[in-house]
Coordinates of C-alpha atoms in Angstrom, one line a residue:
M1 CA -14.1 -1.8 18.3
P2 CA -17.4 -0.3 18.7
L3 CA -18.2 2.5 17.9
L4 CA -17.4 5.9 20.0
S5 CA -18.8 7.5 22.1
R6 CA -18.5 11.4 23.5
D7 CA -16.8 10.2 26.6
S8 CA -13.9 8.0 24.7
S9 CA -10.7 8.8 26.0
P10 CA -8.3 10.8 23.3
R11 CA -6.0 7.6 23.4
A12 CA -9.2 5.3 22.6
R13 CA -9.4 7.6 20.0
A14 CA -6.1 7.5 19.2
M15 CA -6.6 3.3 19.2
Y16 CA -9.6 3.7 17.4
L17 CA -7.4 5.3 14.3
R18 CA -5.2 2.5 14.3
T19 CA -7.6 -0.2 13.8
L20 CA -8.9 -1.5 10.0
S21 CA -12.4 -0.8 10.5
S22 CA -12.2 2.8 11.7
I23 CA -10.3 3.6 7.6
R24 CA -13.8 2.0 6.1
E25 CA -16.0 3.9 9.3
R26 CA -14.3 7.6 8.9
C27 CA -14.1 7.4 4.7
A28 CA -17.9 6.4 5.2
Q29 CA -19.0 10.0 6.5
V30 CA -16.8 12.0 3.7
H31 CA -18.6 10.0 0.9
D32 CA -22.0 10.6 3.0
L33 CA -21.0 14.5 2.8
A34 CA -19.8 13.7 -1.2
K35 CA -23.5 12.3 -1.9
K36 CA -24.9 15.6 -0.3
G37 CA -22.4 18.1 -1.4
Q38 CA -20.8 18.6 1.4
L39 CA -17.4 18.6 0.4
Q40 CA -15.2 21.6 0.3
Y41 CA -13.0 21.2 -2.6
F42 CA -14.6 18.1 -4.8
H43 CA -17.6 17.5 -6.2
Y44 CA -18.7 13.9 -6.5
D45 CA -20.9 12.7 -9.7
P46 CA -21.6 8.9 -9.1
G47 CA -23.4 9.1 -12.8
K48 CA -19.8 9.0 -14.3
E49 CA -18.8 5.6 -12.2
D50 CA -20.4 3.4 -14.6
A51 CA -18.2 5.1 -17.4
V52 CA -15.2 3.5 -14.7
I53 CA -16.6 0.3 -14.0
E54 CA -16.8 -0.1 -17.9
F55 CA -13.3 0.8 -18.6
C56 CA -11.9 -0.9 -15.5
A57 CA -14.0 -4.5 -16.7
S58 CA -12.6 -3.9 -20.5
I59 CA -9.0 -4.2 -19.2
M60 CA -10.2 -7.8 -16.7
E61 CA -11.5 -9.1 -19.9
R62 CA -8.3 -7.8 -22.2
D63 CA -5.7 -9.3 -19.7
F64 CA -7.7 -12.3 -18.6
L65 CA -10.7 -12.8 -21.1
N66 CA -12.8 -14.2 -18.3
E67 CA -10.7 -16.2 -16.1
F68 CA -11.2 -14.0 -13.2
A69 CA -10.7 -16.3 -10.9
S70 CA -6.6 -16.1 -12.0
I71 CA -6.1 -13.4 -11.6
P72 CA -3.4 -12.7 -8.3
P73 CA -4.2 -11.2 -5.5
H74 CA -2.7 -7.2 -5.1
G75 CA 0.6 -7.7 -4.2
R76 CA 4.3 -6.1 -4.2
W77 CA 5.4 -9.8 -5.6
R78 CA 3.9 -8.6 -9.6
H79 CA 6.0 -5.7 -9.7
L80 CA 9.8 -7.7 -7.9
D81 CA 8.8 -10.0 -10.5
A82 CA 8.0 -6.6 -14.0
G83 CA 9.2 -8.2 -17.4
R84 CA 10.5 -11.3 -15.9
S85 CA 10.1 -13.9 -12.9
R86 CA 12.7 -13.2 -10.0
I87 CA 11.1 -14.1 -6.7
E88 CA 10.7 -18.5 -8.3
P89 CA 14.3 -18.6 -9.5
I90 CA 15.7 -17.0 -5.6
L91 CA 13.3 -20.0 -3.9
R92 CA 15.2 -22.4 -6.5
R93 CA 18.3 -21.4 -5.5
W94 CA 17.9 -21.1 -2.0
D95 CA 16.4 -25.2 -2.6
T96 CA 19.3 -26.4 -4.2
S97 CA 22.3 -24.7 -2.0
G98 CA 24.8 -26.6 0.5
T99 CA 22.3 -25.6 3.0
P100 CA 18.6 -25.3 2.0
P101 CA 16.1 -23.9 4.3
D102 CA 13.0 -25.0 5.4
A103 CA 9.4 -23.4 4.1
K104 CA 9.7 -21.2 7.4
E105 CA 12.7 -19.8 6.8
K106 CA 12.2 -19.4 3.2
C107 CA 8.9 -17.6 3.8
K108 CA 10.7 -15.3 6.5
R109 CA 13.0 -14.1 3.8
V110 CA 10.7 -13.3 1.7
I111 CA 8.8 -11.3 3.9
D112 CA 12.3 -9.9 4.8
L113 CA 12.3 -8.5 1.0
F114 CA 8.7 -8.0 0.7
L115 CA 8.6 -5.5 3.7
V116 CA 11.8 -3.2 2.5
S117 CA 10.3 -3.6 -1.0
V118 CA 7.1 -1.7 0.0
L119 CA 9.1 0.7 2.0
L120 CA 10.5 1.8 -0.9
D121 CA 7.7 1.6 -3.0
A122 CA 6.6 5.3 -2.4
G123 CA 6.1 7.2 -5.5
A124 CA 9.2 8.0 -7.2
G125 CA 8.4 10.9 -9.8
N126 CA 8.2 11.4 -13.1
E127 CA 11.9 10.5 -14.2
W128 CA 13.1 8.4 -12.2
T129 CA 13.8 5.0 -14.3
Y130 CA 16.0 1.9 -12.8
T131 CA 18.2 -0.4 -15.4
E132 CA 18.7 -3.9 -14.7
K133 CA 22.5 -5.3 -15.2
D134 CA 21.9 -8.5 -16.4
S135 CA 18.2 -8.7 -18.5
G136 CA 19.1 -4.6 -20.0
Q137 CA 15.0 -3.7 -18.7
T138 CA 14.4 -0.5 -18.1
F139 CA 11.8 0.1 -15.3
S140 CA 10.1 3.1 -13.1
R141 CA 8.0 4.0 -10.4
S142 CA 6.9 1.1 -8.6
E143 CA 8.1 -1.5 -10.7
G144 CA 11.8 0.4 -11.0
L145 CA 11.8 0.6 -7.3
G146 CA 10.5 -3.3 -6.9
V147 CA 13.1 -4.7 -9.6
A148 CA 16.1 -2.6 -7.2
S149 CA 14.9 -3.9 -4.1
V150 CA 15.5 -7.1 -5.1
H151 CA 18.6 -7.0 -6.2
M152 CA 19.3 -4.8 -2.8
F153 CA 18.3 -7.8 -1.1
E154 CA 20.3 -9.7 -2.8
D155 CA 23.6 -8.3 -2.5
G156 CA 23.2 -8.5 1.2
L157 CA 21.9 -4.2 1.3
F158 CA 19.9 -4.8 4.2
S159 CA 21.3 -7.9 6.0
G160 CA 23.9 -7.9 9.0
S161 CA 24.9 -11.4 8.7
A162 CA 27.8 -12.0 7.0
S163 CA 27.0 -15.5 6.4
Q164 CA 23.6 -15.1 5.3
P165 CA 22.9 -11.9 3.6
H166 CA 19.5 -13.0 2.4
R167 CA 17.8 -11.6 5.1
V168 CA 16.7 -8.4 6.9
D169 CA 17.9 -7.2 10.3
A170 CA 17.8 -4.7 12.0
E171 CA 22.0 -4.5 12.5
G172 CA 21.8 -4.1 8.3
L173 CA 19.5 -1.8 8.2
A174 CA 20.9 0.4 10.7
H175 CA 24.4 0.8 8.1
I176 CA 22.1 1.7 5.2
T177 CA 23.0 5.5 4.4
V178 CA 20.9 7.8 2.2
D179 CA 24.5 7.6 -0.5
K180 CA 24.0 3.9 -0.4
V181 CA 20.5 4.0 -1.2
A182 CA 21.6 6.5 -4.0
E183 CA 24.0 3.9 -5.6
A184 CA 21.8 1.0 -5.4
M185 CA 19.0 2.7 -7.2
Q186 CA 21.0 4.3 -9.7
V187 CA 19.6 7.9 -8.9
S188 CA 22.1 10.8 -10.2
S189 CA 21.8 14.4 -11.5
S190 CA 20.4 12.8 -14.5
N191 CA 18.4 10.8 -13.1
L192 CA 16.2 12.1 -9.7
M193 CA 14.3 10.4 -7.6
V194 CA 11.7 11.6 -5.4
G195 CA 12.0 11.0 -1.5
L196 CA 15.2 9.4 -1.3
E197 CA 16.2 10.8 2.1
G198 CA 12.3 9.8 3.1
R199 CA 12.7 6.3 1.8
T200 CA 15.9 5.9 3.5
S201 CA 14.6 7.6 7.1
L202 CA 12.3 4.5 6.8
L203 CA 14.1 1.8 6.1
V204 CA 16.8 2.9 9.5
G205 CA 13.0 3.7 11.3
L206 CA 13.1 -0.4 10.6
S207 CA 15.9 -0.9 12.3
T208 CA 14.7 1.1 15.5
A209 CA 11.4 -0.5 15.3
L210 CA 12.8 -4.3 14.9
K211 CA 15.2 -3.6 18.0
L212 CA 12.0 -2.7 20.2
N213 CA 10.0 -5.7 19.4
P214 CA 11.8 -8.8 20.4
Q215 CA 8.2 -10.2 20.8
L216 CA 7.0 -9.7 17.2
F217 CA 10.4 -10.0 15.3
G218 CA 12.4 -11.7 17.1
Q219 CA 16.0 -11.5 19.3
D220 CA 17.7 -11.1 15.8
A221 CA 15.3 -8.5 14.7
R222 CA 13.9 -9.9 11.5
P223 CA 10.9 -8.9 9.3
G224 CA 10.4 -13.1 8.9
N225 CA 10.1 -13.6 12.4
M226 CA 6.4 -12.3 12.7
L227 CA 5.8 -15.7 11.4
D228 CA 6.4 -16.8 15.2
F229 CA 4.2 -14.4 16.4
L230 CA 1.7 -15.3 14.2
E231 CA 1.6 -19.2 14.3
A232 CA 1.0 -18.6 17.6
E233 CA -1.7 -16.6 17.3
S234 CA -3.7 -18.9 14.8
K235 CA -5.2 -21.9 15.0
L236 CA -4.7 -25.4 12.8
Q237 CA -8.4 -26.6 11.6
G238 CA -7.6 -29.8 10.5
P239 CA -4.3 -29.7 8.3
T240 CA -4.6 -25.2 7.7
R241 CA -3.3 -23.1 9.8
R242 CA -6.1 -20.4 10.0
V243 CA -4.8 -16.6 11.0
H244 CA -6.8 -13.6 11.6
I245 CA -6.0 -10.5 9.5
S246 CA -6.0 -8.1 12.6
A247 CA -3.3 -10.1 14.4
L248 CA -0.8 -9.2 11.0
W249 CA -2.8 -6.0 11.4
T250 CA -1.6 -5.5 15.1
I251 CA 1.6 -6.6 14.4
L252 CA 2.2 -3.9 11.6
I253 CA 0.2 -0.8 12.4
E254 CA 2.1 -1.4 16.3
G255 CA 5.2 -2.8 15.4
L256 CA 6.3 -1.0 12.5
S257 CA 5.1 2.4 14.2
P258 CA 7.9 3.7 14.9
I259 CA 9.5 4.6 11.4
W260 CA 6.4 7.1 10.7
P261 CA 7.6 10.4 10.6
A262 CA 6.1 12.9 13.7
R263 CA 3.0 14.2 12.4
L264 CA -0.8 14.6 13.9
T265 CA -1.1 13.4 18.0
L266 CA -4.0 12.2 20.0
G267 CA -3.9 11.8 24.0
G268 CA -0.1 10.9 23.0
V269 CA -0.2 9.0 20.8
S270 CA 1.2 9.1 16.8
L271 CA -1.0 8.8 15.0
G272 CA 1.2 7.9 11.2
D273 CA -1.0 8.3 7.9
V274 CA -4.4 10.1 10.2
W275 CA -5.3 13.6 8.6
S276 CA -7.6 16.1 9.3
C277 CA -10.8 16.7 7.3
P278 CA -12.0 20.2 8.4
A279 CA -15.5 19.2 5.7
L280 CA -16.0 16.9 8.9
K281 CA -15.5 19.3 12.1
R282 CA -18.6 20.5 13.6
P283 CA -19.4 22.3 16.6
G284 CA -18.6 20.6 20.1
Q285 CA -17.4 17.5 18.4
A286 CA -14.8 15.5 20.1
E287 CA -11.2 15.6 19.7
G288 CA -10.2 13.9 16.5
D289 CA -13.6 13.3 15.2
D290 CA -12.5 15.3 12.6
L291 CA -9.4 12.9 11.7
V292 CA -9.3 10.9 8.9
P293 CA -7.1 6.8 8.9
F294 CA -5.6 5.8 5.8
H295 CA -2.8 3.6 6.7
K296 CA -1.5 3.0 3.1
L297 CA 1.3 1.8 3.3
T298 CA 0.5 -0.7 6.6
G299 CA -2.6 -2.1 4.1
W300 CA 0.0 -2.2 0.8
I301 CA 2.2 -4.4 3.0
T302 CA -0.4 -6.2 4.8
Y303 CA -1.8 -7.2 1.3
S304 CA 1.9 -8.1 0.1
L305 CA 2.3 -10.5 3.0
I306 CA -0.5 -12.6 2.9
E307 CA 0.4 -13.7 -0.7
P308 CA 3.4 -15.7 0.4
M309 CA 2.4 -16.7 3.5
E310 CA -0.5 -18.2 1.7
K311 CA 1.4 -20.0 -0.7
L312 CA 4.7 -21.0 0.7
L313 CA 3.3 -22.2 4.1
G314 CA -0.3 -22.8 2.5
W315 CA -2.5 -21.1 5.6
T316 CA -5.1 -19.0 5.8
F317 CA -6.3 -16.0 6.1
D318 CA -10.0 -15.2 8.1
G319 CA -11.2 -11.7 8.3
V320 CA -9.5 -10.9 5.0
E321 CA -12.9 -8.3 4.0
D322 CA -12.0 -5.7 6.7
M323 CA -8.8 -4.9 4.6
T324 CA -9.5 -2.0 2.3
G325 CA -8.5 0.1 -1.5
L326 CA -5.4 2.1 -1.0
P327 CA -6.0 5.7 -1.1
E328 CA -3.0 6.1 -3.4
Y329 CA -3.0 8.6 -6.7
R330 CA -3.5 5.7 -9.4
N331 CA -6.2 4.7 -7.8
G332 CA -7.4 7.6 -6.6
G333 CA -6.6 9.3 -10.5
L334 CA -9.2 7.1 -12.0
L335 CA -11.9 8.8 -10.7
V336 CA -11.1 12.4 -11.5
D337 CA -9.8 11.3 -14.8
F338 CA -13.5 9.5 -15.2
G339 CA -14.8 12.8 -13.5
V340 CA -16.4 11.2 -10.7
L341 CA -14.4 13.4 -8.7
T342 CA -14.2 17.4 -9.9
L343 CA -12.2 20.1 -7.8
R344 CA -14.2 22.8 -7.3
P345 CA -14.0 26.0 -9.3
G346 CA -11.2 28.0 -8.1
V347 CA -11.3 26.2 -5.0
L348 CA -7.2 25.9 -5.0
S349 CA -5.0 28.8 -4.8
P350 CA -3.1 29.7 -7.8
G351 CA -0.1 28.9 -6.1
C352 CA -1.4 24.9 -5.8
Y353 CA -0.2 25.1 -9.6
P354 CA 3.5 26.1 -10.2
D355 CA 5.6 27.4 -13.4
G356 CA 1.5 28.0 -14.5
N357 CA 1.1 24.3 -14.6
S358 CA -2.7 22.2 -14.9
I359 CA -1.6 20.2 -12.7
P360 CA -2.3 20.8 -9.3
R361 CA 0.5 19.9 -6.5
L362 CA -0.4 19.4 -3.4
P363 CA 1.5 17.7 0.2
P364 CA -0.6 15.0 1.7
S365 CA -2.0 17.1 4.4
H366 CA -3.8 19.3 2.0
P367 CA -7.9 18.9 2.9
A368 CA -8.3 18.5 -1.1
V369 CA -5.7 15.3 -0.7
V370 CA -7.6 13.8 2.2
E371 CA -11.0 14.2 0.7
W372 CA -9.7 12.4 -2.3
R373 CA -8.6 9.9 -0.5
A374 CA -11.3 8.9 1.8
M375 CA -13.1 9.1 -1.1
T376 CA -11.2 6.9 -2.6
V377 CA -11.9 3.9 -0.5
I378 CA -15.3 4.1 -0.4
E379 CA -15.6 4.4 -4.5
L380 CA -13.5 1.2 -5.3
D381 CA -15.6 -0.3 -2.5
R382 CA -18.4 0.5 -5.4
I383 CA -16.5 -0.4 -8.2
A384 CA -15.5 -3.6 -7.0
D385 CA -19.7 -4.3 -6.4
A386 CA -20.9 -3.0 -9.6
I387 CA -18.5 -5.2 -10.7
R388 CA -18.8 -8.3 -9.1
R389 CA -23.0 -7.8 -10.2
K390 CA -21.6 -7.4 -13.9
Y391 CA -20.5 -10.6 -13.9
N392 CA -22.8 -12.2 -11.0
L393 CA -19.5 -12.9 -8.8
P394 CA -19.7 -12.8 -5.3
K395 CA -16.8 -11.7 -2.7
D396 CA -15.3 -14.4 -2.5
K397 CA -15.1 -15.4 -6.4
L398 CA -14.0 -11.7 -7.2
T399 CA -11.7 -10.5 -3.8
L400 CA -11.0 -6.6 -3.7
A401 CA -7.8 -7.1 -4.4
Q402 CA -8.2 -8.8 -7.0
V403 CA -10.6 -6.0 -8.5
L404 CA -7.5 -3.6 -7.5
E405 CA -4.6 -5.8 -8.8
S406 CA -6.6 -6.3 -12.1
A407 CA -8.6 -2.8 -12.5
T408 CA -8.4 0.0 -10.4
W409 CA -4.3 0.5 -10.3
K410 CA -3.8 -0.4 -13.4
G411 CA -6.7 1.2 -15.1
G412 CA -5.4 4.2 -13.0
R413 CA -2.0 4.4 -14.6
E414 CA -4.0 3.3 -18.2
I415 CA -5.9 6.7 -18.5
A416 CA -2.9 8.8 -16.9
Q417 CA -1.2 7.5 -20.0
Q418 CA -3.8 8.5 -22.4
L419 CA -4.7 12.1 -21.1
R420 CA -1.0 12.6 -20.2
P421 CA 1.7 10.7 -22.3
S422 CA 4.6 13.0 -21.5
T423 CA 4.5 12.1 -18.2
G424 CA 1.9 9.8 -16.9
G425 CA 1.5 11.1 -13.9
P426 CA -1.5 11.6 -11.3
P427 CA -4.5 14.5 -12.5
I428 CA -3.3 15.8 -8.9
D429 CA 0.5 15.5 -7.8
I430 CA 1.3 15.2 -4.1
V431 CA 4.4 16.1 -2.9
S432 CA 6.3 13.4 -1.5
D433 CA 8.4 12.5 0.8
G434 CA 8.8 8.8 0.4
T435 CA 6.6 7.8 3.6
V436 CA 3.1 8.0 2.9
F437 CA 2.9 6.9 -1.4

């Protein structure tokens, strides 16, 4: 979509803010202000980027030597396989069952699982853990949520079909309750989870979204049925089916829009993970020109669903370069912990530091969080470009998704653990309701 003109209607502006391109374009506007020292909450020091790049490169070399081609893309698959492989054994069990599914149905089931797993993946807090019964392993954060979601899926918690528990459908999701999620996630008074109600509401909302969009999710209202829509939108090039990333993005941004809490609206359109950035406000500007879209969970779902379609069906996605890095607290925390971004002295009120804590605690709507997330999107591009230059690799040999997986997200977690070993938490704590981070 071209850049908006001042005469564009509010609805047209809202639809623009739901596009992939709008994320990088609006975040770049915030980054341009940072280069001029015009952010309200953060000081930007690009001279500190070199230390981030070297730190990330050292992690990549440690974990992958120089075999960067073996780096998997950023996606939910790794979290579901934390500690041991789980997805491949599930696929093998399906293959050896009495009625083995074909490749397309297997992929539909994996998409079912991965989508609900991402919706359950918002930050769980520093206290919660999950212990896997058959292995005895204990996990926290994204890995814990991922492993728990696999077992919820295998137990049929998301399925309304008695004959096929290994699927996700509107009927099964409609019966999800906070108590059921809490029990499956091992939540208790001594094992507290942040955002339990919020993530449960996403699953219940997903039931509604699936039923409202049969053209995307089929008459039996399954996430995996998006394969049929994508197949119709695809092109065969020889033996390879090619799908443009915009088709998948449209399914997710439009088809899942009913699940997100009502926040900002523009032209009667609910915007989702889109927030006002006061630093962008200018006298006389058009309505919505101060808004910055992130769509983090939609991006995380997109990255996570591409992989099974490529692996299990051999499909190829075009336009993946339009995807951005994910503006969440690991990638963003990396920048704060290395001093690329520094909160301006005294810019936050004492109330932002609960119990005298040195770590500020802010809601996602806070302008400081909006600046932080916007800067993260563009800085991830800059870090990825710098790493490619360091190793003389083109974009197709070291993708942004591979950099997110092997360097920035992992680097953000590792530096947080070094600097705050008691919690491993980020340098800025986000008040999570389970629907943004």
